[in-house]
Short mmCIF file of C-alpha atoms in Angstrom, two decimals:
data_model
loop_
_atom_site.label_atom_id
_atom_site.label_comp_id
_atom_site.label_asym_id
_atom_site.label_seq_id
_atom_site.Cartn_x
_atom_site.Cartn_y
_atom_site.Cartn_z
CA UNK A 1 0.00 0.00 0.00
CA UNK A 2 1.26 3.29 -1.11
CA UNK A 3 2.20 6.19 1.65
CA UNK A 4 -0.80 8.55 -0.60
CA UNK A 5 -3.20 5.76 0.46
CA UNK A 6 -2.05 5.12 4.19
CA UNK A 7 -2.24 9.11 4.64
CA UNK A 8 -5.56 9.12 2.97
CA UNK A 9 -7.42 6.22 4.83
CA UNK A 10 -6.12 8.23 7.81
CA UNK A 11 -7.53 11.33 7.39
CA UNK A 12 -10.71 9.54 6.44
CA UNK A 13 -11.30 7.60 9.72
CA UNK A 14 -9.92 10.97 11.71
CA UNK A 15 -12.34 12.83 10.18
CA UNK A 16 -15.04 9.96 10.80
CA UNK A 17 -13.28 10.50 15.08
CA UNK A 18 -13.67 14.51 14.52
CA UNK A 19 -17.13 14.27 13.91
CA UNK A 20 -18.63 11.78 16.56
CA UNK A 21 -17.11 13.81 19.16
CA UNK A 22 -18.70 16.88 18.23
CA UNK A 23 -21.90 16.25 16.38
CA UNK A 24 -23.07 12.79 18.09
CA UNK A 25 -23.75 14.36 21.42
CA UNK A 26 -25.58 17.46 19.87
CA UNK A 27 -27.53 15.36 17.62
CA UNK A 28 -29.09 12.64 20.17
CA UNK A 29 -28.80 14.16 23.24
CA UNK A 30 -31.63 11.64 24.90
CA UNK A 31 -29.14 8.81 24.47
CA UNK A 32 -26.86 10.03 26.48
CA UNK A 33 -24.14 8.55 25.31
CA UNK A 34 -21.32 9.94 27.45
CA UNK A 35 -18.72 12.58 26.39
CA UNK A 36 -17.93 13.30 22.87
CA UNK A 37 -14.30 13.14 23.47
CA UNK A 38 -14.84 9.42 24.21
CA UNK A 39 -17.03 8.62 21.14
CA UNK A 40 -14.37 10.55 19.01
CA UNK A 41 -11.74 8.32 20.32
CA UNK A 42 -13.44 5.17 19.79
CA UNK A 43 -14.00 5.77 16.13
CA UNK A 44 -10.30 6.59 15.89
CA UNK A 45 -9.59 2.90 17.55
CA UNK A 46 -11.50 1.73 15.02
CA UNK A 47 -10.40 3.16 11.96
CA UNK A 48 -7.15 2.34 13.22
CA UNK A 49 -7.61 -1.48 13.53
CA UNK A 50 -9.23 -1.31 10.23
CA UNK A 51 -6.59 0.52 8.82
CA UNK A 52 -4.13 -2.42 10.29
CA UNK A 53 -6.34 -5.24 9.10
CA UNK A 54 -6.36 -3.70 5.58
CA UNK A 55 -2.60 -3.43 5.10
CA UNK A 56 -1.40 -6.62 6.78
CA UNK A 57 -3.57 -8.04 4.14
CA UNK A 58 -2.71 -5.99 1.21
CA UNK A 59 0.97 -6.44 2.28
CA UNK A 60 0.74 -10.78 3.12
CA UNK A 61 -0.67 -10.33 -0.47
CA UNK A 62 2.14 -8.62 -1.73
CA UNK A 63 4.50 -11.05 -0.12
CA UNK A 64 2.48 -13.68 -1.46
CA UNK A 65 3.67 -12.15 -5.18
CA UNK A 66 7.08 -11.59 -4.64
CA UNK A 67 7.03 -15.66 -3.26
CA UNK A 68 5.81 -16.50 -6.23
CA UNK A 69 7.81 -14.14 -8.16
CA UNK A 70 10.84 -15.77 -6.60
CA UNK A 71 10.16 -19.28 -7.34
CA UNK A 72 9.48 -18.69 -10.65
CA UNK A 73 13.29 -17.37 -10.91
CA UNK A 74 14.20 -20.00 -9.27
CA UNK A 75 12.61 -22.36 -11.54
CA UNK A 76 14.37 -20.36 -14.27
CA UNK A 77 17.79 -20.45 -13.15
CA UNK A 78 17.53 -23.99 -12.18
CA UNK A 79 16.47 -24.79 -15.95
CA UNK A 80 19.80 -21.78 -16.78
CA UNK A 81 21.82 -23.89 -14.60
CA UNK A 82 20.50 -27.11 -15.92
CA UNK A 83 21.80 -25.85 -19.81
CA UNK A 84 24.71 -24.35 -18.83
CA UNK A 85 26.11 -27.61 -17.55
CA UNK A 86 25.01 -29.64 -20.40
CA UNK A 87 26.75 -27.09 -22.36
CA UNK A 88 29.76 -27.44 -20.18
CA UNK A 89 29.74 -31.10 -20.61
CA UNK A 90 29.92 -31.03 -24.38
CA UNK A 91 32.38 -28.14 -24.38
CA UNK A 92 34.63 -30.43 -22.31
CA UNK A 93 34.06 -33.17 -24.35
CA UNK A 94 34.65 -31.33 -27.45
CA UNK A 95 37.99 -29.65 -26.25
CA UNK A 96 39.33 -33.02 -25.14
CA UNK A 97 38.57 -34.46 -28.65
CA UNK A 98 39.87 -31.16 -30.34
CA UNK A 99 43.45 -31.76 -27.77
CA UNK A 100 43.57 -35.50 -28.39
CA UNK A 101 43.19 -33.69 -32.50
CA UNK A 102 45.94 -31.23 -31.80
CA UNK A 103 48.07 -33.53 -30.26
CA UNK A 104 47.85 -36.10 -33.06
CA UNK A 105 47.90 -33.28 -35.88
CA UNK A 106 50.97 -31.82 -33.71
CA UNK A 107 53.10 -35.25 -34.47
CA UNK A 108 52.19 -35.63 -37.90
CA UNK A 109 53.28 -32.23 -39.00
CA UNK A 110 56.32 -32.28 -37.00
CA UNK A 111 57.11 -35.89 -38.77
CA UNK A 112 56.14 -34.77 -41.88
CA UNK A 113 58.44 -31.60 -41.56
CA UNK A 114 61.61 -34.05 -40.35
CA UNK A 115 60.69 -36.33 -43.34
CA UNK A 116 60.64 -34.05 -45.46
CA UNK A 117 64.09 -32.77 -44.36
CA UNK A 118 65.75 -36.10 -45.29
CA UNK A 119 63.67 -36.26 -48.17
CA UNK A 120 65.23 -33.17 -49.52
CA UNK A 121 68.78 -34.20 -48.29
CA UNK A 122 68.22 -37.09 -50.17
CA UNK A 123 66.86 -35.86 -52.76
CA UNK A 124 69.47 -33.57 -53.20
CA UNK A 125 72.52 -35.74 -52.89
CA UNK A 126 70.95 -39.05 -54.98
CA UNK A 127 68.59 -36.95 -57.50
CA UNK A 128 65.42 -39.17 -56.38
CA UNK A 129 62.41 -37.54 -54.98
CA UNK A 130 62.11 -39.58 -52.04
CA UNK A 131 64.01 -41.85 -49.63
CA UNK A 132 63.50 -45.81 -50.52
CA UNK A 133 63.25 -47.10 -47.17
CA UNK A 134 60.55 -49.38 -46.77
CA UNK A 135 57.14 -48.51 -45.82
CA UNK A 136 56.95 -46.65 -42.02
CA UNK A 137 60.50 -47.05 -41.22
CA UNK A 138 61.86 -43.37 -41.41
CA UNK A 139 58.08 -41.68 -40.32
CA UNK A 140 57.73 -44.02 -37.28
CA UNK A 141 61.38 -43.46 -35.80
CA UNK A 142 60.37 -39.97 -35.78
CA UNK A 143 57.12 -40.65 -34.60
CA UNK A 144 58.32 -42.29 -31.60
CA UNK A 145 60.75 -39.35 -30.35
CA UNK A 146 57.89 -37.34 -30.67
CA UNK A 147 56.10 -39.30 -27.78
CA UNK A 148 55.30 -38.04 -24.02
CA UNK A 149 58.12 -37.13 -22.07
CA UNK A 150 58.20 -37.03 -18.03
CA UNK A 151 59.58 -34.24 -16.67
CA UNK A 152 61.70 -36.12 -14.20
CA UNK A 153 65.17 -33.74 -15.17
CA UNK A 154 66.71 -32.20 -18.99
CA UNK A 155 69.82 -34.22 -18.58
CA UNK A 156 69.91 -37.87 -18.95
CA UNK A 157 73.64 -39.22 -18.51
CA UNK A 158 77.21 -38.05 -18.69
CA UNK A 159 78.83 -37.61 -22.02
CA UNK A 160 79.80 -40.94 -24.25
CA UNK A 161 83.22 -41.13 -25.52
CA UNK A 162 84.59 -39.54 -29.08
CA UNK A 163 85.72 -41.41 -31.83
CA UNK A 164 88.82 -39.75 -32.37
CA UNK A 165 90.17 -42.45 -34.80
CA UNK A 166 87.15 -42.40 -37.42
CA UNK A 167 88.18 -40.72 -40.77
CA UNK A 168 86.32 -38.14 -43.16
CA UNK A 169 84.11 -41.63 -44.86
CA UNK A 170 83.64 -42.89 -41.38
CA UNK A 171 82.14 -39.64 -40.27
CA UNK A 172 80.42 -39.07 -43.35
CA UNK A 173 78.74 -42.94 -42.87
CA UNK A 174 77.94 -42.17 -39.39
CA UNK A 175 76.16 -38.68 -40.47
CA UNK A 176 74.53 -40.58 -42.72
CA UNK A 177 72.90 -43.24 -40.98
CA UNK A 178 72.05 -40.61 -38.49
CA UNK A 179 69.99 -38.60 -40.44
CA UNK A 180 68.20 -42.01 -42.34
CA UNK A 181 67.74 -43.47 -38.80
CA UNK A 182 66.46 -40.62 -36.91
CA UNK A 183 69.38 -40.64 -34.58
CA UNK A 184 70.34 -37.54 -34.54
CA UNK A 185 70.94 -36.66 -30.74
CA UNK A 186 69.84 -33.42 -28.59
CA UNK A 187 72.39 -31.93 -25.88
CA UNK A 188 72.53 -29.87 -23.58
CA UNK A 189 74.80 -27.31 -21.44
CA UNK A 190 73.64 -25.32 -18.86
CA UNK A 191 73.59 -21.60 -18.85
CA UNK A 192 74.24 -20.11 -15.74
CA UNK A 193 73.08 -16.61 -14.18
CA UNK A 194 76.17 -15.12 -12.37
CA UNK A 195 76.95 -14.65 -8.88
CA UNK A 196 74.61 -17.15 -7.72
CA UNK A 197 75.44 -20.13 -10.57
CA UNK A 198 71.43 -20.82 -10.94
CA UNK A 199 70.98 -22.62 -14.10
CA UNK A 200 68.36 -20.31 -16.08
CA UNK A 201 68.74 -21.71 -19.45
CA UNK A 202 70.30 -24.61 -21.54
CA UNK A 203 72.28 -24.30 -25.03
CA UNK A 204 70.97 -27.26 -27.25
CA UNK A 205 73.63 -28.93 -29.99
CA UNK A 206 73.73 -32.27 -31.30
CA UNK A 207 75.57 -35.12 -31.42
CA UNK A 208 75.83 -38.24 -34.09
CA UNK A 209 76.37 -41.52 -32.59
CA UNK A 210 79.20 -43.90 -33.77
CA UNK A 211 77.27 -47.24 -33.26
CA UNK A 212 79.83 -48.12 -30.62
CA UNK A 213 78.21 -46.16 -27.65
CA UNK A 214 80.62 -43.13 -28.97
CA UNK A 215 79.79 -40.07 -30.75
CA UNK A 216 80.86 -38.00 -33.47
CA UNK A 217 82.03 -34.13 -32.46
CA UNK A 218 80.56 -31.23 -34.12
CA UNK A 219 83.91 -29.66 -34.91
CA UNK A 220 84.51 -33.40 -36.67
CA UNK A 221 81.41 -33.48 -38.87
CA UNK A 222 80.65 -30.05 -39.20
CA UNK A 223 83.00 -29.53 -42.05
CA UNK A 224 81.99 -32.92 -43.93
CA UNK A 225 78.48 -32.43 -43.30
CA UNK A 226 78.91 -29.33 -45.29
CA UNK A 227 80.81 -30.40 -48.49
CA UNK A 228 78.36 -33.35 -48.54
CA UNK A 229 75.36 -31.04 -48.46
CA UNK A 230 73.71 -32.44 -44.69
CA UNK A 231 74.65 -29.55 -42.55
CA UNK A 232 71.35 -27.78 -43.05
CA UNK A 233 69.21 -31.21 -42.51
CA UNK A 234 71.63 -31.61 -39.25
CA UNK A 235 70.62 -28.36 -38.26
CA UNK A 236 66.67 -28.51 -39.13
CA UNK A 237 66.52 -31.62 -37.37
CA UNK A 238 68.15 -29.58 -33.71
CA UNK A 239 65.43 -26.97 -34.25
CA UNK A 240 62.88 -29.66 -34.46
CA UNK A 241 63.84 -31.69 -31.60
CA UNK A 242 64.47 -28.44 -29.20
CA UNK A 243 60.73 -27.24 -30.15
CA UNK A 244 60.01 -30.97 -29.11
CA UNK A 245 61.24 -31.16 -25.78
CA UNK A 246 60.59 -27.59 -24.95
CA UNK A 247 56.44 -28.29 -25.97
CA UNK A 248 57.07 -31.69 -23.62
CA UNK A 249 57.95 -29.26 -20.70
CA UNK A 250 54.88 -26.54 -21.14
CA UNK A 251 52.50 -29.76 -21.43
CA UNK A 252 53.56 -30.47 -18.07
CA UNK A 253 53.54 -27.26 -16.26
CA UNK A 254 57.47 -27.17 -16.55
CA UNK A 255 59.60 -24.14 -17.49
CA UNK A 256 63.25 -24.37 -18.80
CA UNK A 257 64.67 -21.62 -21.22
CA UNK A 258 66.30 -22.83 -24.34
CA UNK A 259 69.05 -21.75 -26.59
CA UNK A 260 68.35 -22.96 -30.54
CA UNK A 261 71.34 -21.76 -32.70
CA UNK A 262 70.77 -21.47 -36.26
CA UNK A 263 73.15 -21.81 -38.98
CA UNK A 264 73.79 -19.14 -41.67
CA UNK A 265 72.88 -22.70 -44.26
CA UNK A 266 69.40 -22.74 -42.32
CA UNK A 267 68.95 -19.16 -42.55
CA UNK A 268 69.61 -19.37 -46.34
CA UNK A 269 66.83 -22.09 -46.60
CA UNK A 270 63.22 -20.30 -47.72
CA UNK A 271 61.30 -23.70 -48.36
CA UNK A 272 62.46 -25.04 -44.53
CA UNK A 273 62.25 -21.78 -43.14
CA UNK A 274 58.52 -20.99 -44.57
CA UNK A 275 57.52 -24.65 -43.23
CA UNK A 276 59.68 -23.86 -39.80
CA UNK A 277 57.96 -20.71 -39.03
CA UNK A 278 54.26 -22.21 -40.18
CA UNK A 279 55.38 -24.77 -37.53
CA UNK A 280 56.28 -22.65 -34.69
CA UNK A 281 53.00 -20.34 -35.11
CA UNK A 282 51.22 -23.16 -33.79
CA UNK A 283 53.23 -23.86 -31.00
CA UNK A 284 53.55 -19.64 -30.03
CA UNK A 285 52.41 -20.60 -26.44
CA UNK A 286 56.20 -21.76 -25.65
CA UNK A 287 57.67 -18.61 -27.38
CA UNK A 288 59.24 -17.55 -24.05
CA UNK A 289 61.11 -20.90 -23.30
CA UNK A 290 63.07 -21.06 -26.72
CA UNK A 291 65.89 -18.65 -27.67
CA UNK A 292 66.98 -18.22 -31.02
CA UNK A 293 70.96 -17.53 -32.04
CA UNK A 294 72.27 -16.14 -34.95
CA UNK A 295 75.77 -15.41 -35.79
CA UNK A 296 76.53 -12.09 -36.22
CA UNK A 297 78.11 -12.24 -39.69
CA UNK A 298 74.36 -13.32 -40.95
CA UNK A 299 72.27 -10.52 -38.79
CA UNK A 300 74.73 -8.10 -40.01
CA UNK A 301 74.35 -8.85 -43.27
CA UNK A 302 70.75 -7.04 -43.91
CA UNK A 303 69.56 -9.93 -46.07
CA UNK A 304 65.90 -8.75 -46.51
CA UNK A 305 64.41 -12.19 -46.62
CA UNK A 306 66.03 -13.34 -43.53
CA UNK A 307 64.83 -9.70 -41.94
CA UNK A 308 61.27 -10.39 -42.42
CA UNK A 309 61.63 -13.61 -41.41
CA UNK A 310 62.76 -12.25 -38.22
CA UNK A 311 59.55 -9.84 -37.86
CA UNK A 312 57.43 -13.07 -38.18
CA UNK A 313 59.43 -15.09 -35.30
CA UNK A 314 59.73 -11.88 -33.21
CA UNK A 315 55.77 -11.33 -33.60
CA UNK A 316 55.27 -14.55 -32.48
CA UNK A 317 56.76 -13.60 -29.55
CA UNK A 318 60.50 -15.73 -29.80
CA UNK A 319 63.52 -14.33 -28.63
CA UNK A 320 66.68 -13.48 -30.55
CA UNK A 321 70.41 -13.89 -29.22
CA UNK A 322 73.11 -12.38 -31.16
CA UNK A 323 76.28 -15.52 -31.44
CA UNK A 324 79.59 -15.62 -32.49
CA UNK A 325 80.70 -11.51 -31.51
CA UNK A 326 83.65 -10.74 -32.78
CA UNK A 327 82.97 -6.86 -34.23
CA UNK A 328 81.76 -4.93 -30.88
CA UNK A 329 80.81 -2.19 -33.07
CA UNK A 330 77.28 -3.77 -33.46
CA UNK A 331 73.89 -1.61 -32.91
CA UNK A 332 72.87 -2.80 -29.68
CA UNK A 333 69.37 -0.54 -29.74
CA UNK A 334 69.11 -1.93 -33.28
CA UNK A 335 68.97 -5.69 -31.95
CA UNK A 336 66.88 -4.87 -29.18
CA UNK A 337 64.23 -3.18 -31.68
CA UNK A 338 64.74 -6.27 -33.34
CA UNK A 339 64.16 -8.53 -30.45
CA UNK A 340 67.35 -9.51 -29.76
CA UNK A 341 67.82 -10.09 -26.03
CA UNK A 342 71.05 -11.57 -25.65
CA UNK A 343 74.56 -10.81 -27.07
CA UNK A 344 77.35 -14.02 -26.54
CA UNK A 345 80.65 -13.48 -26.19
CA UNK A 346 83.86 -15.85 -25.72
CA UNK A 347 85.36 -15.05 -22.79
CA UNK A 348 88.38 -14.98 -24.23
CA UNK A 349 87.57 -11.75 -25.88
CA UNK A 350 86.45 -9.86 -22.56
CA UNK A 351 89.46 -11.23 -20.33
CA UNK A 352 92.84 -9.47 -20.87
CA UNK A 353 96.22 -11.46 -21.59
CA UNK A 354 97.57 -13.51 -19.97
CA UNK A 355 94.17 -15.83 -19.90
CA UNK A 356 92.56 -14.10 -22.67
CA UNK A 357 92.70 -11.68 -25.45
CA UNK A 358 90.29 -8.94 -24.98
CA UNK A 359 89.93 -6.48 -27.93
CA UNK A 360 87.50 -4.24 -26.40
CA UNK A 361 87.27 -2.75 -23.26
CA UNK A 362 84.68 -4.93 -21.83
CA UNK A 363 83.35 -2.60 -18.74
CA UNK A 364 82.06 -0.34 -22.41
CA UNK A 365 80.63 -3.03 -24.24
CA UNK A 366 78.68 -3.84 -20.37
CA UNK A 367 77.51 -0.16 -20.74
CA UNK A 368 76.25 0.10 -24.18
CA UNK A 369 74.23 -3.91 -23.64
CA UNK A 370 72.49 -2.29 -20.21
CA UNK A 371 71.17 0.70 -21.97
CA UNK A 372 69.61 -1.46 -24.87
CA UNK A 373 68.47 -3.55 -22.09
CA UNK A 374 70.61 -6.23 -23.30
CA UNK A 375 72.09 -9.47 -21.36
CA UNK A 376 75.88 -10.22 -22.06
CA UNK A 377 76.24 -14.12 -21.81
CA UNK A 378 79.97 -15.60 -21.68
CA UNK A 379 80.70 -18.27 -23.47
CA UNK A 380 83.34 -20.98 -22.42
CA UNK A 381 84.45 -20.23 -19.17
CA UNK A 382 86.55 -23.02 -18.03
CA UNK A 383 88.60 -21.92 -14.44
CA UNK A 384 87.80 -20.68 -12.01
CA UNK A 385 90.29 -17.76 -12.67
CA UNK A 386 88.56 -16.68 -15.81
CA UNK A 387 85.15 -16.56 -13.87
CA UNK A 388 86.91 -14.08 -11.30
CA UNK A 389 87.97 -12.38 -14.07
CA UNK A 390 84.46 -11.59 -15.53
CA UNK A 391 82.31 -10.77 -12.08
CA UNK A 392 84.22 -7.59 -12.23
CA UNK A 393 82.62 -6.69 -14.89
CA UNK A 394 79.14 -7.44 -13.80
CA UNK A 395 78.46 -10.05 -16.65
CA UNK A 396 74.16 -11.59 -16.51
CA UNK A 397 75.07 -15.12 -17.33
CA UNK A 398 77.87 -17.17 -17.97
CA UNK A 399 78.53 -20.64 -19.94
CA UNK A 400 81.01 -23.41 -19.62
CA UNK A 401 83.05 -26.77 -18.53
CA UNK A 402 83.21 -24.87 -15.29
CA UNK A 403 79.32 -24.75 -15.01
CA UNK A 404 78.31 -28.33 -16.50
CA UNK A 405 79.43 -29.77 -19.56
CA UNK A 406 77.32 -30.81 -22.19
CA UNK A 407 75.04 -34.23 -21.81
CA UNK A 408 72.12 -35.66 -23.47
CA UNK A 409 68.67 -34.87 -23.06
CA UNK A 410 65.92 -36.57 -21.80
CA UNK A 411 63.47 -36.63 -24.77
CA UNK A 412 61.96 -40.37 -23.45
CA UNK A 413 61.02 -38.53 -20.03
#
């Protein structure tokens, strides 16, 4: 009931009260009926209990409506709820079949990619179009290193002995059956941050088995790889396996920062790169745990394919680091614009003689990396006298023997 009503049923019965005080005695004065005053007063009690009876009903009603009011909401959101969790359900269901789709999809690209690597090689070196192996040989080795992984640790055992006695057709055989077999191995060397010696990072390179339980060096094959034309497959197949173990990581709540060099021969490949960077757009969620290195002599030489291929990695979200320094003159805001976020450096080329053979005063080269907002990582530091060398200078990270040498990686964890 409004407050226009209340006041106006008031008024009414105080009127009614007004008037049987005064006018009820003068107008039946035989009945004497007392005092006005009294009857005036017991029309007021009247139109007062009236006026009680009339809006505890009109307000039980109006309770009555907004009871009914509320279980019809109820009712409503129940039957809200009700769809909501069906849809739920069958958005669940959907984005575990569309993961379980992904994760199958994920493989067979990847395979495809590292078959078609070897393909190429192959291709290349025999004039076929394809590799004669029999049927699910080559794509099921690769199928199987792309399998889970348990994060138990990145390292899995010491480093196997070198065949230092193999020749250039022993090494070129081993490379080889490497690359045919799928058996081309990931390592990995920690990258420490410096004073504490926290491993932050590791530096991936591989390794090519002997068959013996040794392996073949990359300052052994390196240079036969090249005159036989399987560097750049040798080099596709790191970036593919460090993308590998780095998605096995994020898939399990796991962070570890990766360096991925890159060869001036990869960097001249357009068909792998193209395929490479179609790859890594669907895997942009581990951007942040892989670093990518380029030597300097390739950044600095402006080719504009290789720049744009940079603005698509860097939009992706990857980082840059800038390898093999040997011209300190470089553009350090340049690189950063770029999204270059680390510059390497042998530490032989920061320490002074006697146990180096710095070029370049190293406190500047410090300076001009912090303004960019730059980290200065050094490269094989192997005594402990070289690392007391470089905390003078303040260096972000450092990299050696004397930090952890480099070991094979768990990609069956």
């Amino acid at each position: 009931m409004s407050l226009i009503r209340h006041v106006s049923l008031f008024l009414l019965y105080a009127a009614a009260a007004v008037a049987a005080a005064y006018a009820l005695p003068q107008s039946a004065p035989a009945l004497l009926l007392g005092p006005g005053l009294l009857w005036g007063a017991f029309v007021l009690l009247v139109g007062l209990a009236l006026h009680q009876m009339l809006a505890t009903r009109t307000a039980l009603r109006a309770a009555e409506a907004d009871r009914a009011d509320v279980a019809r909401t109820l009712r409503d959101q129940s039957r809200e709820l009700l769809r909501l969790r069906d849809e739920a359900d069958a958005m669940r269901e959907a984005l575990r079949e569309r993961q379980q789709d992904t994760g199958v999809s994920t493989v067979v690209a990847e395979v495809k990619l590292l078959q078609s690597l070897i393909e190429r090689l192959y291709a290349s070196r025999t004039g076929e179009s394809a590799i004669e192996a029999p049927a699910g040989e080559a794509a099921p080795a690769a199928a199987a290193q792309a399998g889970g992984v348990p994060v138990a640790a990145v390292i899995a055992r010491a480093p196997a002995p070198v065949r230092r006695d193999f020749d250039e057709r022993k090494i070129l055989a081993s490379v080889e059956a490497a690359l045919r077999d799928n058996r081309v191995e990931l390592w990995v060397q920690p990258v420490v941050s410096l004073p504490q010696r926290k491993r932050r990072f590791f530096e991936c390179y591989t390794r090519i088995p002997a068959g013996d339980g040794a392996m073949v060096l990359p300052e052994q094959y390196v240079g036969v790889a090249e005159r036989s034309g399987m560097i750049t497959a040798i080099d596709n197949i790191l970036l593919f396996r460090c993308i590998q173990i780095v998605r096995k990581l994020y898939d399990r709540n796991m962070s570890a920062g990766f360096f991925c060099n890159i060869s001036p021969r990869s960097l001249q490949d357009r068909e792998f790169f193209k395929q490479f960077i179609a790859l890594l757009a669907e895997h942009s969620a581990i951007a942040s745990s892989i670093v990518f290195e380029f030597p300097q002599a390739a950044v600095e030489r402006h080719d504009p394919d290789l720049e744009r291929d940079l603005e698509k990695l860097a939009a992706l979200g990857f980082r840059f680091s800038l390898d093999q320094v040997t011209d300190f003159e470089f553009d350090a805001i340049e690189l950063a614009r770029r999204n270059f976020r680390y510059i390497k450096v042998d530490a032989n080329r920061l320490i002074p003689p006697p146990l180096g053979i710095a070029e370049q005063d190293p406190e500047m080269v410090k300076r001009k990396l912090d303004v960019a907002g730059l980290d200065l990582i050094v490269e094989k530091v192997e005594t402990d006298a070289m690392l007391v060398e470089l905390l003078d200078l303040g260096i972000d990270y450092g990299q050696g023997y004397l930090f952890g040498e480099p070991r094979l990686s768990r990609l069956d964890f």
